[in-house]
Structures are given as C-alpha cells and as structure tokens.
C-alpha cells in the first residue's frame, strides 16, 4: 500500500487562500486537504505547527553545472539540486545548451546524462545557438524539441561570440516558433554594452569597481523594447528573464496592455531588489559580478510595486567558486553569476512579506505581497509557463506532493558557511532574514528535515514540459 503522510498543524497556502488545514499525502501525490486534526488511519504525521505550508519552489532559471564554452561552474547536479532542496526548491527548470553543430536531441541527451544525479525533479529549456536557416526546417526542429518535452528556448541579445543573436536571428527564430512554445530572452543591447566596456578598458578602468558601469541599465531597457517589438511582428510568445530595473518591468507591463502583443511575461531575481551597485565600490566587489549587473538605487526593481506584473522570482543561480571569481582581477574576465538557490525563498519572503509588514506598521504606504501571490511567483506561474502545472506548483489534490514547510518565526543571518554551494561566498553574507525552511517534501518523500538531507542522488526525474498555453498576463 502506498505510504500515507499527513502534514498537521500548519497554515496551508493554496492558489486562492491561506487556510488552517492538514494535508493528506498518499504515495507521491497530494490526496486531500483535511479539516485540522481530522482522523486518518495508518498515516505518519509531519509536524507543521506554527509553520506556513507552501508548494515547493519552482525555479525556472538556474544554471547548475554550467558550461558557457568559456567558463564552467564547479558544481554538478547532485550539488546543485542539494542546495536547491535546502532552500525549499523542489523543481528547477535549467538549460540544455546547443553547442554549434549539435541538433536539439543531441544537446538534450548530453544534458540529461549530466542531470542524472539530481535530488529533485527538473525540466529543461534549450539554449539555441544554431537553428537551421531554412524557415520550414527551423520550424520542424523546434516542433521536435517541443515534442521531446522542451517547450521553451533561450536566446541572448548579448555575449559575443558564443550566445549572441542579432535582430535577424531573433526574428527568424520567433517566426519559426510554433505558438505553443515560449522564448526566454536575455535582454541587454550588445552595442551599448560593448561601447561602455571598451571606453572603460581604454581608460584603464578594468577593476571590478567598474562592472556596473560597463553594462548600463539603458542597455537592458532598449533590448527589452526591441525584443517586444520583434516578438509582436513575428507573433511569438516571449518571457523576459532577470529584469534588473524597475523601468524594465514597466516596459513589459505597458506592452502587456497592447491587445496585439502576443503573450508576454517577465521575471526578476532577489539580487535585483535586495542589492544595489554600491557593492561595486565595496571590498568584496567580486561577489557581485553578474550580468545584468546590480543597479543604481534609483533604477532598482521595487518588488512591492511591480509583483503583479511578474510571473516569477527566479535566481539565475551560478555556482562559480571564489577562486574562479578572483583569478583575474578584471571585470571583463571574471565569470558572471551568483549562487542563489538556497536563499531565494527566504529573501523573497523576508522582503516581500515580513519587511513590508514592518514598513507598513511604521506608517509607510506599502502592502505586503499576499501569501497566495507569493506562491504564484515562486511556484505556480513558473510551473504554468513551462508546462508543469498542476503537477508542480500548487498544493492541490492530484498534484505532486512537493511541499515547503516554512517556519516564519526565527531570525536568521545568512552565512556562506551554512550554505551547500561550492562558491565559498554568498552575495547576501550577513543579511538578516525572517524564517527558515523546516521540512521539504519531494513527491511525498521527506527530503529536508531540520537541516538534514535524506534522499539519494538520482531520485530526481526529468519532467517533460507540456506545450506552452497562454494564461493570465
Ligand atoms: Zn541565466
């Protein structure tokens, strides 16, 4: 008989509400929400007293065991999914990279072999670098990819020579995409970035202190506007990744009001509402080298203002070690990317709920993010966008029993020494957060409990994403 668990005593965050309920799990699935204390025979109890019961976090933008062709992160899929699990993340949607000359099935197979040691379930997007020029053939390639369970692709408007796609390539790819696929786009105007970088290099300003100036916020906003127009012309559904400025999100929001704009979505990451570019003037600037960079204070994403526009808070997680970060003391040579999987829920809960409540009590005109909306951003919408809902992303009967039991009471200080990455640093060192992960269930198995991991590498499964279907917006 399938194992039965009951999560007792918590407040359950459903898509619509927060309710006092117990959660019955049978085998790998959520079977029912029960009245508190309702008798269940033959079930083991998972104590959630005093806790919030969220769906496990779905992070739609991670780079575990990343090989950019230039840099390689030091982690592997066991290490990457372990740090995810400790952070309450039960699903990642990561990337397979089509290196030049590869077909999509070849790229996917190569990546799936690397993913084998995963501790949690995972989906994949395809980084497209080499799509056939013939439109009909390009369409067939993309349809085949979708039918393999990868309904989303990733394109870059910057990074020469490995990832960069110019306008013609973007347009060609958008036109070739079937309407049940979604394109994720990294938006930074390459000419503006190259120009700003060259000027700094010519002036001898190559230390980490100049990283932010090398990639101005205008470069992001321009590329987002252009991508939105190209997507409109071609009729393509688009998801703008890691919006790092408030103006970026408003640019997306304005386009969403256009009835002729195809489905359009966006995400941000905790680093773009927690951190600003003053870090580049500080003593640990290498801890903050990423693209897009941290922004000046007056450009920052104001999460409490823009969360209704967002479809996800992702991490863009990259586990480069400190040794890799400091190898070259020049921003042009330092691998860009920050570890974030283990801290993203804590940081977003703290900023979006706890600190917002404090600010409101102090008389500021702000509203905390309602908990079901937090669950939408951290779980439900990312699962919807990439064809995983309602198997993932919600506490509903029939969904996988992926559950994050979060104790909202403790005051915690983030310390790199407590995290499970190889990086050896955290961009949030010393940051005070409210609450911590108590228990994480993945398909009904207790994966994390009181700071300990129980679960075999390789238990994670590849999730075939269903074709993209527009929703909300
Ligand atoms: Zn990324």
Short mmCIF file of C-alpha atoms and ligand atoms in Angstrom, two decimals:
data_model
loop_
_atom_site.label_atom_id
_atom_site.label_comp_id
_atom_site.label_asym_id
_atom_site.label_seq_id
_atom_site.Cartn_x
_atom_site.Cartn_y
_atom_site.Cartn_z
CA UNK A 1 0.00 0.00 0.00
CA UNK A 2 1.19 3.49 -0.79
CA UNK A 3 2.70 5.35 2.13
CA UNK A 4 0.44 7.92 3.77
CA UNK A 5 1.61 11.15 5.39
CA UNK A 6 -0.38 13.93 7.00
CA UNK A 7 1.07 17.40 7.38
CA UNK A 8 -0.50 18.62 10.62
CA UNK A 9 -0.97 21.98 12.24
CA UNK A 10 0.18 24.37 9.52
CA UNK A 11 -1.42 27.20 7.59
CA UNK A 12 -1.68 25.99 4.01
CA UNK A 13 -1.07 28.40 1.14
CA UNK A 14 -3.36 27.38 -1.70
CA UNK A 15 -3.67 29.27 -5.02
CA UNK A 16 -6.70 31.15 -3.65
CA UNK A 17 -6.23 31.40 0.07
CA UNK A 18 -4.38 30.66 3.28
CA UNK A 19 -6.28 28.09 5.32
CA UNK A 20 -5.87 26.12 8.52
CA UNK A 21 -5.79 22.59 7.15
CA UNK A 22 -3.96 19.29 7.25
CA UNK A 23 -2.58 17.90 4.02
CA UNK A 24 -3.02 14.21 3.25
CA UNK A 25 -0.36 12.70 1.01
CA UNK A 26 -0.72 9.23 -0.47
CA UNK A 27 2.38 7.92 -2.18
CA UNK A 28 3.84 10.68 -4.34
CA UNK A 29 0.66 12.78 -4.60
CA UNK A 30 -1.37 15.20 -2.55
CA UNK A 31 -4.62 13.35 -1.90
CA UNK A 32 -6.72 15.87 0.01
CA UNK A 33 -6.86 18.89 2.26
CA UNK A 34 -8.41 17.88 5.58
CA UNK A 35 -10.01 19.74 8.43
CA UNK A 36 -7.39 20.34 11.15
CA UNK A 37 -7.00 17.23 13.31
CA UNK A 38 -9.18 15.00 11.13
CA UNK A 39 -8.50 11.34 11.86
CA UNK A 40 -6.53 9.40 9.23
CA UNK A 41 -5.72 5.74 9.74
CA UNK A 42 -2.25 4.40 9.09
CA UNK A 43 -0.64 7.74 8.32
CA UNK A 44 2.63 9.15 9.56
CA UNK A 45 2.50 12.74 10.85
CA UNK A 46 4.67 15.57 9.59
CA UNK A 47 4.52 18.39 12.12
CA UNK A 48 3.92 21.83 10.65
CA UNK A 49 2.84 23.52 13.91
CA UNK A 50 3.39 27.28 13.67
CA UNK A 51 4.50 26.96 10.06
CA UNK A 52 3.33 28.05 6.64
CA UNK A 53 2.83 25.22 4.16
CA UNK A 54 3.80 26.34 0.66
CA UNK A 55 4.05 24.43 -2.60
CA UNK A 56 7.71 23.57 -3.20
CA UNK A 57 9.51 26.36 -5.03
CA UNK A 58 9.76 26.04 -8.82
CA UNK A 59 12.82 27.95 -10.04
CA UNK A 60 12.55 28.41 -13.82
CA UNK A 61 16.01 29.90 -14.35
CA UNK A 62 19.06 28.09 -12.97
CA UNK A 63 22.50 27.18 -14.32
CA UNK A 64 23.59 24.06 -12.49
CA UNK A 65 26.85 22.57 -13.86
CA UNK A 66 27.08 25.35 -16.43
CA UNK A 67 29.49 25.24 -19.34
CA UNK A 68 29.33 28.51 -21.28
CA UNK A 69 32.05 27.37 -23.67
CA UNK A 70 34.32 29.86 -21.87
CA UNK A 71 33.67 29.21 -18.16
CA UNK A 72 32.48 26.15 -16.27
CA UNK A 73 30.84 26.26 -12.85
CA UNK A 74 32.38 23.88 -10.35
CA UNK A 75 29.19 22.14 -9.23
CA UNK A 76 27.35 19.12 -10.57
CA UNK A 77 23.71 18.11 -10.46
CA UNK A 78 23.95 16.50 -7.05
CA UNK A 79 25.50 19.62 -5.52
CA UNK A 80 23.19 22.00 -7.40
CA UNK A 81 19.98 20.22 -6.51
CA UNK A 82 21.14 19.72 -2.90
CA UNK A 83 21.49 23.48 -2.36
CA UNK A 84 18.12 23.88 -4.09
CA UNK A 85 16.45 21.40 -1.74
CA UNK A 86 17.87 23.14 1.34
CA UNK A 87 16.26 26.32 0.06
CA UNK A 88 12.82 24.74 -0.37
CA UNK A 89 13.18 24.39 -4.13
CA UNK A 90 11.64 21.14 -5.36
CA UNK A 91 11.79 21.78 -9.12
CA UNK A 92 14.35 23.58 -11.25
CA UNK A 93 13.97 24.32 -14.93
CA UNK A 94 17.56 24.56 -16.14
CA UNK A 95 19.10 24.61 -19.61
CA UNK A 96 20.50 22.28 -22.20
CA UNK A 97 22.98 24.08 -24.46
CA UNK A 98 23.03 23.54 -28.19
CA UNK A 99 26.71 23.98 -28.93
CA UNK A 100 27.42 24.75 -32.57
CA UNK A 101 26.88 21.80 -34.88
CA UNK A 102 24.57 19.96 -32.45
CA UNK A 103 20.96 19.03 -33.13
CA UNK A 104 18.45 19.63 -30.33
CA UNK A 105 18.08 15.92 -29.50
CA UNK A 106 21.87 15.62 -29.23
CA UNK A 107 22.06 18.63 -26.93
CA UNK A 108 19.19 17.32 -24.82
CA UNK A 109 20.66 13.83 -24.47
CA UNK A 110 24.04 15.22 -23.45
CA UNK A 111 22.41 17.38 -20.78
CA UNK A 112 20.13 14.63 -19.46
CA UNK A 113 23.21 12.48 -18.88
CA UNK A 114 24.65 15.26 -16.67
CA UNK A 115 21.36 15.67 -14.80
CA UNK A 116 21.24 12.03 -13.64
CA UNK A 117 22.45 12.61 -10.03
CA UNK A 118 19.65 15.13 -9.35
CA UNK A 119 17.96 15.01 -5.95
CA UNK A 120 14.86 16.90 -7.12
CA UNK A 121 12.79 16.92 -10.31
CA UNK A 122 13.85 19.10 -13.20
CA UNK A 123 12.77 20.40 -16.56
CA UNK A 124 14.98 21.89 -19.26
CA UNK A 125 14.93 24.80 -21.70
CA UNK A 126 17.09 24.74 -24.83
CA UNK A 127 19.73 27.41 -25.39
CA UNK A 128 19.50 27.84 -29.14
CA UNK A 129 22.72 28.82 -30.92
CA UNK A 130 22.49 27.09 -34.29
CA UNK A 131 18.99 26.96 -35.79
CA UNK A 132 18.76 25.96 -39.49
CA UNK A 133 18.38 28.97 -41.80
CA UNK A 134 15.60 27.39 -43.83
CA UNK A 135 12.33 28.51 -42.19
CA UNK A 136 10.47 25.22 -42.72
CA UNK A 137 13.38 23.19 -41.39
CA UNK A 138 13.76 25.55 -38.42
CA UNK A 139 10.05 25.03 -37.62
CA UNK A 140 10.44 21.24 -37.76
CA UNK A 141 13.43 21.37 -35.41
CA UNK A 142 11.50 23.43 -32.87
CA UNK A 143 8.42 21.22 -33.10
CA UNK A 144 10.59 18.17 -32.49
CA UNK A 145 12.11 19.88 -29.45
CA UNK A 146 8.66 20.68 -28.05
CA UNK A 147 7.59 17.07 -28.59
CA UNK A 148 10.64 15.91 -26.60
CA UNK A 149 9.24 17.80 -23.58
CA UNK A 150 11.18 21.05 -24.04
CA UNK A 151 8.60 23.71 -24.97
CA UNK A 152 10.90 26.67 -24.22
CA UNK A 153 14.05 28.08 -25.77
CA UNK A 154 16.56 30.69 -24.65
CA UNK A 155 18.14 33.42 -26.73
CA UNK A 156 20.62 36.18 -25.88
CA UNK A 157 20.88 39.71 -27.25
CA UNK A 158 24.48 39.91 -25.97
CA UNK A 159 27.59 37.75 -25.29
CA UNK A 160 29.67 37.52 -28.43
CA UNK A 161 30.73 35.14 -29.80
CA UNK A 162 29.05 32.16 -28.13
CA UNK A 163 25.40 33.07 -27.49
CA UNK A 164 24.74 36.39 -29.24
CA UNK A 165 21.75 36.57 -31.60
CA UNK A 166 21.30 39.69 -33.74
CA UNK A 167 17.89 41.08 -34.71
CA UNK A 168 17.71 38.97 -37.88
CA UNK A 169 18.35 35.77 -35.92
CA UNK A 170 15.81 36.75 -33.27
CA UNK A 171 13.21 37.44 -35.93
CA UNK A 172 13.98 34.21 -37.80
CA UNK A 173 13.66 32.19 -34.59
CA UNK A 174 10.47 33.97 -33.48
CA UNK A 175 8.86 33.30 -36.87
CA UNK A 176 9.87 29.64 -36.79
CA UNK A 177 8.47 29.07 -33.28
CA UNK A 178 5.16 27.25 -33.07
CA UNK A 179 2.59 29.16 -30.99
CA UNK A 180 2.81 26.57 -28.25
CA UNK A 181 6.42 27.37 -27.45
CA UNK A 182 7.88 30.18 -25.34
CA UNK A 183 11.15 32.07 -25.95
CA UNK A 184 13.15 33.29 -22.92
CA UNK A 185 15.31 36.27 -23.75
CA UNK A 186 18.35 37.76 -22.01
CA UNK A 187 18.00 41.45 -22.89
CA UNK A 188 21.00 43.77 -23.00
CA UNK A 189 21.82 45.87 -26.05
CA UNK A 190 25.16 44.46 -27.14
CA UNK A 191 26.37 47.64 -28.82
CA UNK A 192 25.77 49.73 -25.68
CA UNK A 193 27.48 47.14 -23.51
CA UNK A 194 30.43 46.76 -25.87
CA UNK A 195 30.83 50.53 -26.19
CA UNK A 196 30.69 51.16 -22.44
CA UNK A 197 33.11 48.30 -21.79
CA UNK A 198 35.60 49.49 -24.42
CA UNK A 199 35.61 53.01 -23.05
CA UNK A 200 36.38 51.73 -19.57
CA UNK A 201 39.10 49.38 -20.82
CA UNK A 202 40.73 52.17 -22.86
CA UNK A 203 40.76 54.34 -19.73
CA UNK A 204 42.41 51.52 -17.78
CA UNK A 205 39.30 51.10 -15.64
CA UNK A 206 39.17 47.31 -15.58
CA UNK A 207 38.80 46.56 -11.87
CA UNK A 208 35.58 45.05 -10.50
CA UNK A 209 34.55 48.52 -9.31
CA UNK A 210 33.57 49.36 -12.92
CA UNK A 211 31.46 46.30 -13.68
CA UNK A 212 28.16 48.10 -13.21
CA UNK A 213 29.16 50.98 -15.49
CA UNK A 214 30.13 48.54 -18.23
CA UNK A 215 26.57 47.34 -18.61
CA UNK A 216 24.28 50.38 -18.26
CA UNK A 217 20.61 49.96 -17.37
CA UNK A 218 19.61 51.67 -20.64
CA UNK A 219 21.08 48.68 -22.49
CA UNK A 220 18.57 46.41 -20.81
CA UNK A 221 15.56 48.65 -21.36
CA UNK A 222 16.42 49.18 -25.04
CA UNK A 223 16.81 45.47 -25.70
CA UNK A 224 13.55 44.66 -23.93
CA UNK A 225 11.68 47.22 -26.06
CA UNK A 226 13.23 45.86 -29.25
CA UNK A 227 12.58 42.22 -28.38
CA UNK A 228 8.97 43.04 -27.54
CA UNK A 229 8.52 44.69 -30.96
CA UNK A 230 10.18 41.83 -32.82
CA UNK A 231 8.03 39.32 -30.95
CA UNK A 232 4.92 41.32 -31.84
CA UNK A 233 5.82 41.43 -35.53
CA UNK A 234 6.53 37.70 -35.57
CA UNK A 235 3.67 36.67 -33.26
CA UNK A 236 5.96 34.99 -30.73
CA UNK A 237 5.33 34.36 -27.04
CA UNK A 238 8.21 35.76 -25.01
CA UNK A 239 9.47 35.65 -21.44
CA UNK A 240 11.98 38.35 -20.45
CA UNK A 241 14.48 36.89 -17.96
CA UNK A 242 16.09 38.56 -14.94
CA UNK A 243 14.58 42.06 -15.21
CA UNK A 244 17.04 44.12 -13.19
CA UNK A 245 15.40 47.56 -13.32
CA UNK A 246 12.02 48.97 -12.46
CA UNK A 247 11.78 50.52 -15.92
CA UNK A 248 12.31 47.07 -17.49
CA UNK A 249 9.28 45.67 -15.70
CA UNK A 250 7.14 48.70 -16.57
CA UNK A 251 8.20 48.35 -20.21
CA UNK A 252 6.84 44.79 -20.12
CA UNK A 253 3.70 45.93 -18.30
CA UNK A 254 2.94 48.60 -20.91
CA UNK A 255 3.34 46.12 -23.77
CA UNK A 256 1.06 43.66 -21.98
CA UNK A 257 -1.70 46.26 -22.30
CA UNK A 258 -1.38 46.15 -26.11
CA UNK A 259 -4.10 43.79 -27.43
CA UNK A 260 -1.89 42.92 -30.43
CA UNK A 261 1.08 41.87 -28.33
CA UNK A 262 1.49 38.06 -28.19
CA UNK A 263 1.78 36.50 -24.70
CA UNK A 264 4.50 38.32 -22.78
CA UNK A 265 5.88 37.54 -19.32
CA UNK A 266 8.80 38.51 -17.13
CA UNK A 267 10.72 37.57 -14.01
CA UNK A 268 13.13 39.21 -11.60
CA UNK A 269 15.64 37.77 -9.12
CA UNK A 270 16.30 38.57 -5.43
CA UNK A 271 19.63 40.23 -6.26
CA UNK A 272 17.78 42.94 -8.21
CA UNK A 273 15.59 44.03 -5.32
CA UNK A 274 17.93 43.27 -2.37
CA UNK A 275 21.23 44.59 -3.69
CA UNK A 276 22.41 47.75 -5.48
CA UNK A 277 25.52 48.87 -7.32
CA UNK A 278 27.14 50.43 -4.25
CA UNK A 279 28.52 46.91 -3.75
CA UNK A 280 30.99 47.50 -6.57
CA UNK A 281 32.63 50.24 -4.51
CA UNK A 282 32.99 47.87 -1.56
CA UNK A 283 35.73 45.44 -0.54
CA UNK A 284 34.12 42.28 -1.94
CA UNK A 285 33.10 43.52 -5.38
CA UNK A 286 33.90 40.13 -6.96
CA UNK A 287 30.96 38.67 -5.02
CA UNK A 288 28.63 40.76 -7.17
CA UNK A 289 29.90 40.19 -10.71
CA UNK A 290 26.92 39.10 -12.76
CA UNK A 291 25.03 40.07 -15.91
CA UNK A 292 22.94 42.14 -15.82
CA UNK A 293 24.84 43.86 -13.01
CA UNK A 294 23.47 45.30 -9.79
CA UNK A 295 21.81 48.63 -10.49
CA UNK A 296 21.96 52.18 -9.11
CA UNK A 297 19.43 52.74 -6.33
CA UNK A 298 17.09 54.84 -8.48
CA UNK A 299 16.82 52.05 -11.09
CA UNK A 300 16.18 49.14 -8.69
CA UNK A 301 13.23 46.82 -9.05
CA UNK A 302 10.67 47.77 -6.38
CA UNK A 303 9.21 44.35 -5.71
CA UNK A 304 6.28 45.64 -3.67
CA UNK A 305 5.29 47.85 -6.59
CA UNK A 306 5.76 45.51 -9.55
CA UNK A 307 4.97 41.99 -8.27
CA UNK A 308 1.59 41.90 -10.07
CA UNK A 309 3.47 42.22 -13.40
CA UNK A 310 5.94 39.44 -12.61
CA UNK A 311 5.43 35.77 -13.39
CA UNK A 312 8.36 34.51 -11.34
CA UNK A 313 11.12 35.25 -8.91
CA UNK A 314 13.97 33.09 -10.19
CA UNK A 315 17.64 33.02 -9.22
CA UNK A 316 19.83 32.71 -12.34
CA UNK A 317 21.87 30.50 -9.96
CA UNK A 318 25.55 30.00 -10.96
CA UNK A 319 27.94 28.26 -8.57
CA UNK A 320 31.29 29.75 -9.58
CA UNK A 321 33.86 29.42 -6.79
CA UNK A 322 35.63 32.31 -5.16
CA UNK A 323 38.89 31.03 -6.70
CA UNK A 324 37.31 31.40 -10.15
CA UNK A 325 35.98 34.83 -9.25
CA UNK A 326 39.36 36.22 -8.16
CA UNK A 327 41.56 34.50 -10.75
CA UNK A 328 41.58 37.61 -12.94
CA UNK A 329 41.07 40.93 -11.17
CA UNK A 330 39.34 42.43 -14.18
CA UNK A 331 35.59 42.58 -14.64
CA UNK A 332 35.91 41.61 -18.33
CA UNK A 333 37.50 38.27 -17.40
CA UNK A 334 35.59 37.35 -14.24
CA UNK A 335 32.84 34.76 -14.72
CA UNK A 336 29.45 36.39 -14.13
CA UNK A 337 26.81 34.77 -11.98
CA UNK A 338 25.82 34.34 -8.33
CA UNK A 339 24.70 31.40 -6.23
CA UNK A 340 21.13 31.89 -5.09
CA UNK A 341 19.03 28.71 -4.99
CA UNK A 342 19.31 28.19 -1.26
CA UNK A 343 18.39 31.73 -0.24
CA UNK A 344 15.80 32.85 -2.80
CA UNK A 345 12.64 31.89 -0.91
CA UNK A 346 13.93 33.26 2.41
CA UNK A 347 14.95 36.54 0.79
CA UNK A 348 11.74 36.98 -1.17
CA UNK A 349 9.55 36.11 1.82
CA UNK A 350 11.53 38.48 4.02
CA UNK A 351 11.49 41.40 1.59
CA UNK A 352 8.01 40.88 0.16
CA UNK A 353 6.12 39.90 3.31
CA UNK A 354 7.97 40.39 6.59
CA UNK A 355 9.80 43.67 5.93
CA UNK A 356 6.76 45.01 4.07
CA UNK A 357 4.62 44.35 7.16
CA UNK A 358 7.17 46.18 9.30
CA UNK A 359 7.29 49.11 6.89
CA UNK A 360 3.51 49.32 6.81
CA UNK A 361 3.36 49.30 10.61
CA UNK A 362 5.90 52.13 10.61
CA UNK A 363 3.48 54.18 8.51
CA UNK A 364 4.86 53.62 5.00
CA UNK A 365 2.35 53.28 2.20
CA UNK A 366 3.27 49.72 1.21
CA UNK A 367 1.37 46.45 1.13
CA UNK A 368 2.93 43.04 1.80
CA UNK A 369 2.60 40.52 -1.01
CA UNK A 370 -0.37 38.26 -0.17
CA UNK A 371 0.90 34.73 0.54
CA UNK A 372 -1.04 33.09 -2.34
CA UNK A 373 0.59 35.65 -4.65
CA UNK A 374 4.00 34.82 -3.23
CA UNK A 375 3.24 31.16 -4.00
CA UNK A 376 2.18 32.18 -7.51
CA UNK A 377 5.53 33.92 -8.10
CA UNK A 378 7.67 31.22 -6.51
CA UNK A 379 5.78 28.14 -7.75
CA UNK A 380 2.52 28.25 -9.69
CA UNK A 381 3.29 30.66 -12.53
CA UNK A 382 6.74 29.26 -13.34
CA UNK A 383 5.15 25.81 -13.46
CA UNK A 384 2.39 27.10 -15.76
CA UNK A 385 4.79 28.86 -18.10
CA UNK A 386 6.91 25.80 -18.68
CA UNK A 387 4.17 23.19 -18.93
CA UNK A 388 4.44 21.65 -15.47
CA UNK A 389 1.20 22.83 -13.81
CA UNK A 390 -0.68 21.45 -11.88
CA UNK A 391 1.69 18.50 -11.44
CA UNK A 392 4.06 21.06 -9.93
CA UNK A 393 3.42 24.46 -8.38
CA UNK A 394 0.38 24.02 -6.15
CA UNK A 395 -0.97 22.29 -3.09
CA UNK A 396 -3.99 20.74 -4.73
CA UNK A 397 -5.37 17.19 -4.76
CA UNK A 398 -3.66 15.32 -7.59
CA UNK A 399 -0.53 17.47 -7.61
CA UNK A 400 2.87 16.01 -6.79
CA UNK A 401 3.47 16.18 -3.05
CA UNK A 402 6.23 18.79 -3.33
CA UNK A 403 5.87 20.87 -0.19
CA UNK A 404 7.87 23.55 1.61
CA UNK A 405 7.11 23.82 5.32
CA UNK A 406 8.41 27.24 6.33
CA UNK A 407 8.78 28.40 9.91
CA UNK A 408 8.22 32.18 9.72
CA UNK A 409 9.41 32.97 13.27
CA UNK A 410 13.21 32.59 13.53
CA UNK A 411 15.54 35.50 12.83
CA UNK A 412 18.33 34.14 10.67
CA UNK A 413 21.59 35.66 9.46
CA UNK A 414 22.74 34.37 6.08
CA UNK A 415 26.26 32.94 6.26
CA UNK A 416 28.10 31.33 3.36
CA UNK A 417 29.45 28.76 5.82
CA UNK A 418 25.89 27.44 6.37
CA UNK A 419 25.09 27.02 2.66
CA UNK A 420 25.63 23.96 0.48
CA UNK A 421 27.25 25.52 -2.59
CA UNK A 422 30.90 25.25 -3.62
CA UNK A 423 31.11 29.02 -4.16
CA UNK A 424 32.61 29.73 -0.76
CA UNK A 425 30.77 33.03 -0.52
CA UNK A 426 27.25 34.39 -0.54
CA UNK A 427 26.27 37.76 -2.02
CA UNK A 428 23.93 38.01 0.98
CA UNK A 429 26.57 37.42 3.69
CA UNK A 430 25.30 38.93 6.93
CA UNK A 431 21.83 39.73 5.62
CA UNK A 432 19.09 39.25 8.25
CA UNK A 433 16.14 37.21 7.08
CA UNK A 434 12.93 36.14 8.74
CA UNK A 435 12.07 32.48 8.90
CA UNK A 436 13.66 29.29 7.69
CA UNK A 437 12.92 26.08 5.87
CA UNK A 438 11.86 23.40 8.34
CA UNK A 439 10.84 20.49 6.09
CA UNK A 440 10.84 19.87 2.35
CA UNK A 441 8.89 17.07 0.73
CA UNK A 442 9.56 15.96 -2.82
CA UNK A 443 6.95 13.60 -4.28
CA UNK A 444 5.94 12.62 -0.77
CA UNK A 445 9.47 11.89 0.40
CA UNK A 446 10.95 13.88 3.29
CA UNK A 447 13.99 15.34 1.57
CA UNK A 448 14.99 18.00 4.10
CA UNK A 449 14.11 17.96 7.76
CA UNK A 450 15.60 20.22 10.45
CA UNK A 451 18.66 20.99 8.39
CA UNK A 452 19.43 17.40 7.34
CA UNK A 453 19.12 15.85 3.90
CA UNK A 454 17.57 12.46 3.35
CA UNK A 455 17.40 11.37 -0.26
CA UNK A 456 19.51 9.53 -2.75
CA UNK A 457 21.22 11.26 -5.66
CA UNK A 458 19.45 10.19 -8.82
CA UNK A 459 15.95 10.20 -7.31
CA UNK A 460 15.08 13.36 -9.28
CA UNK A 461 13.23 12.88 -12.55
CA UNK A 462 13.18 14.72 -15.85
CA UNK A 463 9.85 16.49 -16.28
CA UNK A 464 8.61 16.69 -19.83
CA UNK A 465 7.07 20.13 -20.19
CA UNK A 466 3.67 20.27 -21.85
CA UNK A 467 3.34 22.63 -24.84
CA UNK A 468 3.04 26.29 -23.82
CA UNK A 469 -0.50 27.58 -23.29
CA UNK A 470 -1.06 31.31 -22.73
CA UNK A 471 -2.62 32.30 -19.42
CA UNK A 472 -3.26 35.44 -17.41
CA UNK A 473 -0.77 38.14 -18.41
ZN1 LIG B 1 20.75 32.92 -16.76
#
